[in-house]
GROMACS .gro file of C-alpha atoms in nm:
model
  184
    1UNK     CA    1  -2.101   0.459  -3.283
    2UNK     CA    2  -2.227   0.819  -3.390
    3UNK     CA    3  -2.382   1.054  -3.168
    4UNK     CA    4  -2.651   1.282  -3.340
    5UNK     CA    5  -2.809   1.529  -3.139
    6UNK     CA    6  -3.078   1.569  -3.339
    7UNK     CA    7  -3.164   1.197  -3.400
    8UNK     CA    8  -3.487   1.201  -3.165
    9UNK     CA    9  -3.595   1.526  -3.329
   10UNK     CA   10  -3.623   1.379  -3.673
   11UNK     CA   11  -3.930   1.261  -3.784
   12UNK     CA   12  -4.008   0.911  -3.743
   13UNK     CA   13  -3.702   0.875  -3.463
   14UNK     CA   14  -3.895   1.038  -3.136
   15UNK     CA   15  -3.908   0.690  -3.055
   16UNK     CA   16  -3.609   0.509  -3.142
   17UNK     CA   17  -3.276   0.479  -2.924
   18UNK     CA   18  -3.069   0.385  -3.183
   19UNK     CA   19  -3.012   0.256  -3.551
   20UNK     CA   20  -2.726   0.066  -3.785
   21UNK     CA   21  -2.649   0.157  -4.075
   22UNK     CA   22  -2.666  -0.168  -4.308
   23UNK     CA   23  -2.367  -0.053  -4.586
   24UNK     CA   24  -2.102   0.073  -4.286
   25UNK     CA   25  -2.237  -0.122  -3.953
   26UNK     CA   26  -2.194   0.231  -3.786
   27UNK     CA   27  -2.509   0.267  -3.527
   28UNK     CA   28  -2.578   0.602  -3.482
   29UNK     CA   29  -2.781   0.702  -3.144
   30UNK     CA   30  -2.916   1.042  -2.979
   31UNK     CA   31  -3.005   1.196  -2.675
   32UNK     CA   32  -3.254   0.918  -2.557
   33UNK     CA   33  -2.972   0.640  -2.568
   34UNK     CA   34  -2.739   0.876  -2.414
   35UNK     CA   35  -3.005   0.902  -2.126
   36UNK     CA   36  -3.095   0.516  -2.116
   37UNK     CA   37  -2.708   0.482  -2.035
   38UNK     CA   38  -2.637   0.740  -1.773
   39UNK     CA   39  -2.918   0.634  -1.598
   40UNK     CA   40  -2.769   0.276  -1.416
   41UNK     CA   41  -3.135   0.140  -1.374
   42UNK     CA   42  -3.158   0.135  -1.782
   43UNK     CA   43  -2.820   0.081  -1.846
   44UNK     CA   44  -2.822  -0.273  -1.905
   45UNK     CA   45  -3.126  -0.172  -2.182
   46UNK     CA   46  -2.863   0.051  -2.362
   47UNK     CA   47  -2.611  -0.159  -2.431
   48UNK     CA   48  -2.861  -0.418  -2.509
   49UNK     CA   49  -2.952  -0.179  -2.804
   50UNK     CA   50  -2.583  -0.147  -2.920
   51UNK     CA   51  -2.591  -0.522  -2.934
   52UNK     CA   52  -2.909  -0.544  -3.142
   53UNK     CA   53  -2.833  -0.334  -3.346
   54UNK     CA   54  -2.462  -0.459  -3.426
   55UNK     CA   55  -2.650  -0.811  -3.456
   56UNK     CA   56  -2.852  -0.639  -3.694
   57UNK     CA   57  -2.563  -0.529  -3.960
   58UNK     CA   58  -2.394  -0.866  -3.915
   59UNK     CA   59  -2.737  -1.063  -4.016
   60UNK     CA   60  -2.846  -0.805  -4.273
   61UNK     CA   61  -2.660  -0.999  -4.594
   62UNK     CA   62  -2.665  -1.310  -4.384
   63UNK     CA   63  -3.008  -1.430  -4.544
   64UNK     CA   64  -2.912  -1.807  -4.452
   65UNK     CA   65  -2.876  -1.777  -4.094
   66UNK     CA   66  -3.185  -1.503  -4.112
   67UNK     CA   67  -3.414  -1.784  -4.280
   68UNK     CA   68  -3.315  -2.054  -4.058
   69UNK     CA   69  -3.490  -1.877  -3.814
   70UNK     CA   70  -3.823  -1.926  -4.057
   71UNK     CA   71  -3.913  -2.294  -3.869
   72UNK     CA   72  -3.845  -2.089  -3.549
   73UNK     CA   73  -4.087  -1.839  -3.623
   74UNK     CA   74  -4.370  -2.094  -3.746
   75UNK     CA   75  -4.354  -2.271  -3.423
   76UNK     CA   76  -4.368  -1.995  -3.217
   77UNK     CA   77  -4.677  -1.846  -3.428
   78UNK     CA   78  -4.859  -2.177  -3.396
   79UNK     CA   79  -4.806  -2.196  -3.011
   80UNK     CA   80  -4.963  -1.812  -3.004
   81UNK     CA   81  -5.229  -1.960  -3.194
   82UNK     CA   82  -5.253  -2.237  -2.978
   83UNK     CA   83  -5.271  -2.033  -2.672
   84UNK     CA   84  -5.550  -1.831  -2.835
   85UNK     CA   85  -5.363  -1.465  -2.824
   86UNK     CA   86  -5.509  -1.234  -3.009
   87UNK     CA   87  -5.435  -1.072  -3.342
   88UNK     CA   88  -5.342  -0.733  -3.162
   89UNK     CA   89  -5.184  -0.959  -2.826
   90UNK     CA   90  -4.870  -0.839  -2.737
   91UNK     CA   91  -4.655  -1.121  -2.789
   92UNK     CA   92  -4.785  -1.119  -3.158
   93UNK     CA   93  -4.579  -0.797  -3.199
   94UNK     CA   94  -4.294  -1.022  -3.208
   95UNK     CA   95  -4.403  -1.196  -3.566
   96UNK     CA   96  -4.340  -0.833  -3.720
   97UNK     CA   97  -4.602  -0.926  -3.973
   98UNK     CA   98  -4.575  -0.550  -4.137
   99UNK     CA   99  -4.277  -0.633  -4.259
  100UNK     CA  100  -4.155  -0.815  -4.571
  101UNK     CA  101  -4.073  -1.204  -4.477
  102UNK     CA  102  -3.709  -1.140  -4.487
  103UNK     CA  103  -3.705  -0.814  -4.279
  104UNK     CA  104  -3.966  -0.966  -4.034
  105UNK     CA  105  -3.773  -1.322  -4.034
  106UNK     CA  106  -3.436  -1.073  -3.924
  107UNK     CA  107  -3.614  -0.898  -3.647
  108UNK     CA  108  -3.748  -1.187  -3.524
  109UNK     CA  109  -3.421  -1.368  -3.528
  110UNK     CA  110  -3.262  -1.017  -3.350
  111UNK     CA  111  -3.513  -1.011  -3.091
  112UNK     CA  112  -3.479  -1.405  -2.992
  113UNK     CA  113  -3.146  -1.320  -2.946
  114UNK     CA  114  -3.156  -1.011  -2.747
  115UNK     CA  115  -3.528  -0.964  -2.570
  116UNK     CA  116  -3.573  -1.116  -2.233
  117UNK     CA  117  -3.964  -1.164  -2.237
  118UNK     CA  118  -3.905  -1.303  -2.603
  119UNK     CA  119  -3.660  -1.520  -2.482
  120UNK     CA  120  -3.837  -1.642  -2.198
  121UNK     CA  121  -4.144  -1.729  -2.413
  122UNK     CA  122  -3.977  -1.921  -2.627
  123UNK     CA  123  -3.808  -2.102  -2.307
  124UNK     CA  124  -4.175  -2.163  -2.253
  125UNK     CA  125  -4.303  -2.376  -2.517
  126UNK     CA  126  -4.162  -2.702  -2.639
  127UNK     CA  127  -3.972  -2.749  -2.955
  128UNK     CA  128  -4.147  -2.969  -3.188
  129UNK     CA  129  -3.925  -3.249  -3.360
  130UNK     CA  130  -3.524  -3.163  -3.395
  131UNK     CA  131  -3.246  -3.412  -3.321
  132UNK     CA  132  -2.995  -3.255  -3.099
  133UNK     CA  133  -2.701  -3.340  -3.054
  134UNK     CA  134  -2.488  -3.274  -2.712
  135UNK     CA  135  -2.171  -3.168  -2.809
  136UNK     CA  136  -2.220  -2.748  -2.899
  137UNK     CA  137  -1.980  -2.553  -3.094
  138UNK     CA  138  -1.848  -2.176  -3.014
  139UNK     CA  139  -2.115  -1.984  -3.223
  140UNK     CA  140  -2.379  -2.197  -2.958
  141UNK     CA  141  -2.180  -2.118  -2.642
  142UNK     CA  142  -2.171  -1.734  -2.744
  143UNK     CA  143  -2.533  -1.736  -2.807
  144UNK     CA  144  -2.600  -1.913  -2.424
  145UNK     CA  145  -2.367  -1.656  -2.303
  146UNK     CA  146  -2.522  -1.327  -2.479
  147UNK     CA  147  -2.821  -1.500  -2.321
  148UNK     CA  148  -2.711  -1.571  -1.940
  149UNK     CA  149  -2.537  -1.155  -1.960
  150UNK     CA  150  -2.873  -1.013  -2.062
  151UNK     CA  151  -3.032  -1.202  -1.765
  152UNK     CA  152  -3.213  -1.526  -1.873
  153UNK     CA  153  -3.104  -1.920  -1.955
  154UNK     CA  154  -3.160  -2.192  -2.225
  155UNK     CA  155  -3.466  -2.469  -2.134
  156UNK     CA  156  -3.340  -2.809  -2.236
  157UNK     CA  157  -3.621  -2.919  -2.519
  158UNK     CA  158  -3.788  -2.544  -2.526
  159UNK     CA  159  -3.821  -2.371  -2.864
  160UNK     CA  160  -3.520  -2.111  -2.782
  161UNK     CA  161  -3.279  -2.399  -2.718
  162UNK     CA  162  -3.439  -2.546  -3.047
  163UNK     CA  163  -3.335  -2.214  -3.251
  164UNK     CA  164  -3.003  -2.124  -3.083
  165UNK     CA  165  -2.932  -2.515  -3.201
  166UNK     CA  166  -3.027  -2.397  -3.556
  167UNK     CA  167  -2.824  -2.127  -3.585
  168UNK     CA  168  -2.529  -2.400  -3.456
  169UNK     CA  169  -2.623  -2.577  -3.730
  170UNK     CA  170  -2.659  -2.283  -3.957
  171UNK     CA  171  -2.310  -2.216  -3.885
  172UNK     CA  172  -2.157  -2.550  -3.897
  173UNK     CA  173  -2.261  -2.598  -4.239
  174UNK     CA  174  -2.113  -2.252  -4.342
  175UNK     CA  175  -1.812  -2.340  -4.200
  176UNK     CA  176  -1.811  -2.625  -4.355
  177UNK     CA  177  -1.856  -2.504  -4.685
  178UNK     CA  178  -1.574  -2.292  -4.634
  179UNK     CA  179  -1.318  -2.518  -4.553
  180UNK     CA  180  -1.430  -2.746  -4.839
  181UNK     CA  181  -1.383  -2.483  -5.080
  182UNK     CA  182  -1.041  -2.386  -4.933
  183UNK     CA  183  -0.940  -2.758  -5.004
  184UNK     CA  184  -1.061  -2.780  -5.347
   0.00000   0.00000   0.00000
């Protein structure tokens, strides 16, 4: 972590607490972070940034687990669509539709994993048509235990339990992999 004193006066960062680099996985942060922290109300926030942001740099060249998130994303558009929230609805802000599919697939994928009222909405709708399976690996039980720190839980059959079984699966497979090529 770098402090920059100057990071909210540059332009483009008066708004921003804090930012990883992608190449070196440092985050650099300013005065505003430094504030979110001392202050014990937004505490919690702040080191909710560090972890987005580390999440961030560990995703970045991680394009597999990033586009498993794509049916994830779909699902959650449709139920906005559904529900009949408009184009400029807040919830919508979470599709990141600005951004190019991968970079708006990775922020998606960050936020699920790190934003309450995301979290919560996807806890809301039902997951459409996966076959889990009970037993969860550790990848799963760190993901339900980022979750249950940062205040909320996983919905059996809702769309976040749907994802964070995904990303289990995501995993698996790379693990998988791996080991196969270790034995060959």
């Amino acid at each position: 972590i770098i402090f920059d004193p100057e990071y909210n006066n540059k332009p483009g960062n008066e708004n921003y607490n804090a930012e990883v680099n992608s190449r070196t996985g440092e985050v650099t942060i300013g005065q505003k972070w430094v504030d979110m922290f001392n202050n014990p109300i937004t505490r919690g926030e702040a080191i909710r940034k560090l972890i987005h942001e580390q999440l961030h740099y560990k995703l970045h060249n991680k394009r597999g687990y990033v586009r498993s998130a794509k049916e994830i994303y779909n699902e959650f558009k449709a139920a906005l669509d559904n529900e009949g929230v408009p184009a400029d609805g807040h919830m919508r802000a979470y599709l990141f539709e600005h951004l190019p599919e991968d970079e708006a697939l990775e922020e998606f994928l960050v936020e699920t994993l790190t934003s309450q009222e995301l979290a919560n909405k996807l806890n809301s709708i039902d997951a459409q048509g996966y076959d889990k399976k009970s037993s969860r690996n550790l990848l799963q039980k760190v993901l339900e235990l980022i979750s249950k720190i940062f205040g909320w839980g996983v919905r059996k059959g809702s769309l976040y339990e749907k994802e964070l079984y995904t990303l289990r699966q995501n995993f698996k497979d790379a693990a998988e992999n791996k080991n196969t090529i270790k034995e060959s």
